[in-house]
Tab-separated table of C-alpha atoms in Angstrom:
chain	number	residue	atom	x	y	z
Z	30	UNK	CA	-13.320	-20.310	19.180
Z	31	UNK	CA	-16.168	-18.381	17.475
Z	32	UNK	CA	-15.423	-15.680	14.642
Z	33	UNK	CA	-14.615	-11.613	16.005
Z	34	UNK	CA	-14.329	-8.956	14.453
Z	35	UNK	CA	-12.191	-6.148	15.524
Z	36	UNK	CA	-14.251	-2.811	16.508
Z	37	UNK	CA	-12.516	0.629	16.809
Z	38	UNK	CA	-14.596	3.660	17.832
Z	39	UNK	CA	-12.910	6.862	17.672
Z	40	UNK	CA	-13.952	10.698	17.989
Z	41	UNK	CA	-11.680	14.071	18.155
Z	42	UNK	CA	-12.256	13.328	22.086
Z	43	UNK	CA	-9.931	9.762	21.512
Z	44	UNK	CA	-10.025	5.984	21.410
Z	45	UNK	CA	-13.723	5.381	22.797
Z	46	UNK	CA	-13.352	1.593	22.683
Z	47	UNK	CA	-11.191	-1.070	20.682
Z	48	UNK	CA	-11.885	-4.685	21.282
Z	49	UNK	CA	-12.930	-7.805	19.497
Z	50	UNK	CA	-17.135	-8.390	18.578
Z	51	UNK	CA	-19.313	-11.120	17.511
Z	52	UNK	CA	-21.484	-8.657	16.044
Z	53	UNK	CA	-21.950	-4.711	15.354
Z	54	UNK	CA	-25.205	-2.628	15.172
Z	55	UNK	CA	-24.426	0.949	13.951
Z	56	UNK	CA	-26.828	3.925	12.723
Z	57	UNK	CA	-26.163	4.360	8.792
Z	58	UNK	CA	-26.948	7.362	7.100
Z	59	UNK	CA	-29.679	5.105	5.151
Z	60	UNK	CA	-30.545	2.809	7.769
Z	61	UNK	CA	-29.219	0.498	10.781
Z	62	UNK	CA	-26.484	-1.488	9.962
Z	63	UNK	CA	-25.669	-4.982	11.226
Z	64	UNK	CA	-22.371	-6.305	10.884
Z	65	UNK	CA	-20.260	-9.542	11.627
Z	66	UNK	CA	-16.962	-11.175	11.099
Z	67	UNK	CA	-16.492	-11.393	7.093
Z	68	UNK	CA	-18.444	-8.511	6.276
Z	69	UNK	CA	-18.041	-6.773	3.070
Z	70	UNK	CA	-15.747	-3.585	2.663
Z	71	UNK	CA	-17.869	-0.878	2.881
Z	72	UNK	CA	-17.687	2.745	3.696
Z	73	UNK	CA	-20.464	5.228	4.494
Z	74	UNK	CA	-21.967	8.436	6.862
Z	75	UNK	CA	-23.443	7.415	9.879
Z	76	UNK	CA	-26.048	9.626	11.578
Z	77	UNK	CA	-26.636	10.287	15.101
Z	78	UNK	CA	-27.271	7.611	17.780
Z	79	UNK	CA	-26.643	3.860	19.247
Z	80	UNK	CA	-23.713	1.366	18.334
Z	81	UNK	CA	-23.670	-1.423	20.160
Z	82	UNK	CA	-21.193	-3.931	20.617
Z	83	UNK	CA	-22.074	-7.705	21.301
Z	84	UNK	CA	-19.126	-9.989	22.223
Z	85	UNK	CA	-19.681	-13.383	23.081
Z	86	UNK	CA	-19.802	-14.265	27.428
Z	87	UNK	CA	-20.289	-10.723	27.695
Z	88	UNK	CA	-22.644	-8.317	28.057
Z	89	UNK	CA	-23.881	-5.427	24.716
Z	90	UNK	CA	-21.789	-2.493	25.333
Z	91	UNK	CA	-23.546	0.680	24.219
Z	92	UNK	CA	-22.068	3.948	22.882
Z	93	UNK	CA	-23.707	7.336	21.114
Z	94	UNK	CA	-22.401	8.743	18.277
Z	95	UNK	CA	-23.252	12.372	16.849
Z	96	UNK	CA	-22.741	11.363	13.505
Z	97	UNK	CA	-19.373	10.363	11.592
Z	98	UNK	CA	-18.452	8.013	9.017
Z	99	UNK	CA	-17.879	4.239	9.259
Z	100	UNK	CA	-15.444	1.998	7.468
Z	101	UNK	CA	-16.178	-2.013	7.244
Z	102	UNK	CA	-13.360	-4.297	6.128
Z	103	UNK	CA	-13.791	-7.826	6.453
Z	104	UNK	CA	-12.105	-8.399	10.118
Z	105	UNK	CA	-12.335	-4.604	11.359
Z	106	UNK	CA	-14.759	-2.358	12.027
Z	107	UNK	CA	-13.777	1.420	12.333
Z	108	UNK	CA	-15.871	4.290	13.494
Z	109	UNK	CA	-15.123	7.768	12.967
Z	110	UNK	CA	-17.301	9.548	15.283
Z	111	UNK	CA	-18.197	13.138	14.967
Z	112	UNK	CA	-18.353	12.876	18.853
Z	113	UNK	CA	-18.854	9.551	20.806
Z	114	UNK	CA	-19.375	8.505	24.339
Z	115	UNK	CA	-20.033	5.382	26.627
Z	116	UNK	CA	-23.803	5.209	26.941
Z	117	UNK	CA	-23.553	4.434	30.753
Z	118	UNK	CA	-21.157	7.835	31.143
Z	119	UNK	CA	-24.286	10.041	29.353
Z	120	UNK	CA	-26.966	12.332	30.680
Z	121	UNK	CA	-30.073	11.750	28.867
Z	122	UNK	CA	-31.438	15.367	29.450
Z	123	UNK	CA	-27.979	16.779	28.858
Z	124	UNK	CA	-27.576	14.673	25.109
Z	125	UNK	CA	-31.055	15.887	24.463
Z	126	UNK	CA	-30.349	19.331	24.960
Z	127	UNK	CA	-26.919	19.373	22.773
Z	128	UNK	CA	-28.836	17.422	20.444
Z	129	UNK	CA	-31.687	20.230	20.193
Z	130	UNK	CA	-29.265	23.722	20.098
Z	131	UNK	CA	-27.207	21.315	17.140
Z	132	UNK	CA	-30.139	21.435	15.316
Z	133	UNK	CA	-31.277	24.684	15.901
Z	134	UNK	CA	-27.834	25.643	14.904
Z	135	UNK	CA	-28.459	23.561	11.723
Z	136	UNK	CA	-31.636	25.246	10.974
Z	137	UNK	CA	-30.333	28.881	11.388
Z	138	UNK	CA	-27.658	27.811	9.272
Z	139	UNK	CA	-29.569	26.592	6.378
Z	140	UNK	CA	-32.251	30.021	6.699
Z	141	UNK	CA	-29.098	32.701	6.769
Z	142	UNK	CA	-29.556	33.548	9.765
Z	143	UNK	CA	-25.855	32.328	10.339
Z	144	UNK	CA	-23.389	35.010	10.531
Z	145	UNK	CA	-19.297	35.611	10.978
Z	146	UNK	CA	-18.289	37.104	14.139
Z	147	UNK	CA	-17.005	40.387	13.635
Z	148	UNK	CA	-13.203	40.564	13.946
Z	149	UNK	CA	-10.921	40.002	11.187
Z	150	UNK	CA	-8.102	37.055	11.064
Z	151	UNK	CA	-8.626	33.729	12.396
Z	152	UNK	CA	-10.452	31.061	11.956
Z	153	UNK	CA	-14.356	31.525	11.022
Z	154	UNK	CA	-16.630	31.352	14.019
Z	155	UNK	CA	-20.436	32.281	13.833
Z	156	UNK	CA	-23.095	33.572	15.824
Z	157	UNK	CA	-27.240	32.841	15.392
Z	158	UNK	CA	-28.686	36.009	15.166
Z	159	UNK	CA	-32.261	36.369	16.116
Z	160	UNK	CA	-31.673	33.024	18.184
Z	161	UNK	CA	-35.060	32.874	20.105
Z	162	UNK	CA	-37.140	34.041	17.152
Z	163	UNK	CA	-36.593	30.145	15.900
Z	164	UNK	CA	-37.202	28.612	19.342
């Protein structure tokens, strides 16, 4: 019987996947991460893009995440996923494009171009004003 680790990958969406791996390959904040049974605790940000999940006699499983944070213990593996999904249920073009108006969102953000709705209780939404002046 060879070595597993356990791998959870959650988002705000739900349980993405939960099964045993041989080895993990996740996106770190500084730098791809590979991880197998034994590992040492560890906790960090993960940026956007490809986990995959090898498990022995079958084949890499694949999933995007949009960013999140990770926590390694020495027989589990748990990712917190800003948003995650199967990478055989994704539409290239479609992740592209969310990826793109994130970061134009990100940009407007960071230049002040960010500002509240108008309306007064509830939560804080915002609108990008002058939206296709930064495109």
């Amino acid at each position: 019987m060879a070595h597993t680790i356990h791998v959870d990958i959650v988002s705000a969406e739900g349980n993405i996947f939960s099964g045993e791996a041989t080895m993990v390959f996740v996106p770190g904040s500084q730098g791809e991460l590979g991880i197998t049974p034994r590992h040492a605790p560890l906790l960090t940000t993960l940026k956007a893009g490809e986990v995959r999940v090898q498990s022995e006699g079958q084949e890499e499983q694949s999933f995007y995440v949009g960013g999140g944070a990770l926590e390694i213990q020495p027989h589990l593996v748990t990712v917190l996923a800003d948003t995650a999904a199967r990478a055989h249920d994704l539409d290239e073009a479609a992740a592209i494009a969310a990826t793109a108006r994130r970061r134009r969102h990100a940009r407007a953000h960071r230049q002040g171009r960010y500002r509240r709705s108008a309306g007064g209780a509830g939560p804080r939404r915002g609108t990008i004003a002058n939206h296709r002046a930064s495109a």
